Every structure is written in structure tokens, then in C-alpha cells.
């Protein structure tokens, strides 16, 4: 059973890495080059709203799936996996409309603010908070049973 759990973690991590490595081939995102350029004076890209939203939702869904594999493999509790997924959905539900507003505003709200809103949309950053939080929770449960 431990092998299966570690396999879930490894598949989840490899999946997240794969999503990142293949981002330019898997997803429609005209802002990849815009934010990767060191020169912030690059022209605002022309884009298609539907494709952009669809690409971001697809990317989030894949990141969510692989993040849930990691949580399930590490903690072996479906309820915690569900709670982690719910937290990720909440963060996405808050950050995605803000990011879309930034795009509509052509990043006039601020380049760095828009850059970081985009990070919360396209990267599974919340997993970096969820894993330590659940680990701490697991330690508290162990202490409570003593």
C-alpha cells in the first residue's frame, strides 16, 4: 500500500512538471511570451477570450487533478483530498476573475500585480501551503491520540 501512495505522489509531481514543461503546446496562452520577456515594453498581445479562458480552465483542472494525487498519496484521507481540492477551487475562483479584469484593463492595474495574479491562475502555488498545513494537522492528530 505504501508503494501505491508514493506512486500517486510521484505521478502527481511528474504531472505538474509535465503541465509546466508542455504549457506552450497544451494551452492557448498569448501571455506566455508577454510575461517571459525581460522587456516590459512588449506590445499587449492580441488574443481570443474564449480560447484564453478555456486554456486557463483546462490548465487549472490538470493542476488540480495532479495536486489531488499528491495530497491523497501523502495523507491517505479522501476527506483531506476533497478539502485541499476545495481550497484550490476557492483560490482559483477568486484569482481568475481578477486576472481576467487585469487582462481587460491591459494590465494598467500594474504589471507585477497582473503577473502574480496570473501565477495564482496558472500555477498550483496553493499546494505549497496545503501540504505543510495538512502535515501539521496530521501531527496534531497524532498528539491528540497519545
XYZ file of C-alpha atoms in Angstrom:
146
model
C 0.000 0.000 0.000
C 2.892 2.383 0.720
C 4.181 1.825 -2.812
C 0.818 2.889 -4.246
C 0.823 6.040 -2.126
C 4.327 7.011 -3.234
C 3.388 6.209 -6.819
C 0.482 8.672 -6.534
C 2.853 11.354 -5.222
C 5.392 10.704 -7.988
C 2.723 10.694 -10.712
C 1.290 13.913 -9.275
C 4.666 15.665 -9.200
C 5.573 14.432 -12.691
C 2.156 15.558 -13.914
C 2.639 19.065 -12.524
C 6.105 19.230 -14.065
C 4.704 17.969 -17.368
C 1.977 20.611 -17.400
C 4.625 23.282 -16.846
C 7.065 21.907 -19.409
C 4.424 21.491 -22.118
C 2.485 24.669 -21.379
C 3.184 26.286 -24.732
C 1.994 23.184 -26.617
C -1.007 22.236 -24.466
C -2.636 25.581 -23.733
C -3.624 28.700 -25.580
C -1.863 31.483 -23.715
C -0.707 34.512 -25.689
C 0.639 35.989 -22.453
C 3.405 33.382 -22.069
C 5.834 35.437 -24.146
C 4.497 38.695 -22.775
C 5.417 37.768 -19.201
C 8.595 35.861 -20.069
C 10.174 38.823 -21.816
C 12.504 40.893 -19.672
C 11.445 43.974 -21.642
C 8.136 45.081 -20.193
C 7.531 47.385 -23.161
C 6.460 44.496 -25.407
C 3.137 45.104 -27.162
C -0.002 43.824 -25.470
C -0.867 40.600 -27.304
C -3.943 40.091 -29.419
C -5.980 37.180 -28.066
C -9.278 35.310 -28.201
C -11.231 35.483 -24.919
C -12.909 32.074 -25.215
C -9.681 30.246 -26.022
C -7.841 32.069 -23.243
C -10.485 31.220 -20.640
C -10.741 27.620 -21.875
C -6.967 27.174 -21.801
C -6.708 28.538 -18.268
C -9.584 26.392 -17.009
C -8.062 23.297 -18.630
C -4.690 24.063 -17.086
C -6.259 24.605 -13.669
C -8.157 21.327 -13.976
C -4.992 19.377 -14.779
C -3.077 21.083 -11.960
C -5.963 20.341 -9.589
C -6.014 16.669 -10.578
C -2.263 16.193 -10.116
C -2.281 18.175 -6.855
C -5.059 15.931 -5.518
C -2.973 12.862 -6.373
C -0.148 14.306 -4.280
C -2.428 15.085 -1.322
C -4.078 11.651 -1.451
C -0.725 9.884 -1.723
C 0.783 11.786 1.192
C -2.116 11.769 3.639
C -4.341 8.862 2.534
C -7.548 10.644 3.536
C -10.214 11.294 0.935
C -11.764 13.998 3.097
C -8.458 15.890 3.204
C -8.041 15.473 -0.548
C -11.514 16.924 -1.025
C -10.735 19.799 1.355
C -7.479 20.516 -0.490
C -9.311 20.494 -3.812
C -11.947 22.836 -2.399
C -9.264 25.267 -1.201
C -7.639 25.231 -4.642
C -11.003 25.852 -6.326
C -11.688 28.779 -3.974
C -8.299 30.365 -4.716
C -8.912 29.910 -8.452
C -12.448 31.303 -8.175
C -11.043 34.434 -6.527
C -7.895 34.933 -8.605
C -9.225 34.058 -12.075
C -11.800 36.878 -12.343
C -9.189 39.318 -11.019
C -6.721 38.110 -13.650
C -9.365 38.470 -16.369
C -10.023 42.015 -15.175
C -6.284 42.717 -15.376
C -6.308 41.498 -18.971
C -9.373 43.575 -19.840
C -7.605 46.567 -18.295
C -4.462 45.720 -20.365
C -2.501 45.384 -17.124
C -2.941 49.078 -16.328
C -3.680 47.981 -12.772
C 0.017 47.134 -12.568
C 2.401 44.798 -14.340
C 3.612 42.980 -11.203
C 0.132 42.654 -9.751
C -1.087 41.160 -13.031
C 1.961 38.912 -13.208
C 1.282 37.460 -9.756
C -2.463 37.109 -10.346
C -1.554 35.099 -13.433
C 0.749 32.936 -11.303
C -2.114 32.030 -8.993
C -4.241 31.128 -12.016
C -1.739 29.021 -13.980
C 0.484 27.544 -11.261
C -0.601 25.268 -8.404
C 1.007 27.500 -5.762
C -1.627 26.698 -3.154
C -0.295 23.121 -2.907
C 2.804 24.640 -1.260
C 0.542 25.793 1.578
C -1.802 22.823 1.721
C 0.845 20.105 2.172
C 2.528 21.712 5.233
C -0.872 22.601 6.676
C -2.110 19.018 6.376
C 1.193 17.683 7.704
C 0.797 19.900 10.771
C -2.807 18.725 11.111
C -1.633 15.115 10.956
C 0.911 15.793 13.714
C -1.792 17.363 15.887
C -3.993 14.312 15.394
C -1.130 12.020 16.436
C -0.532 14.061 19.593
C -4.239 14.032 20.413
C -4.325 10.211 20.319
C -1.480 9.822 22.807
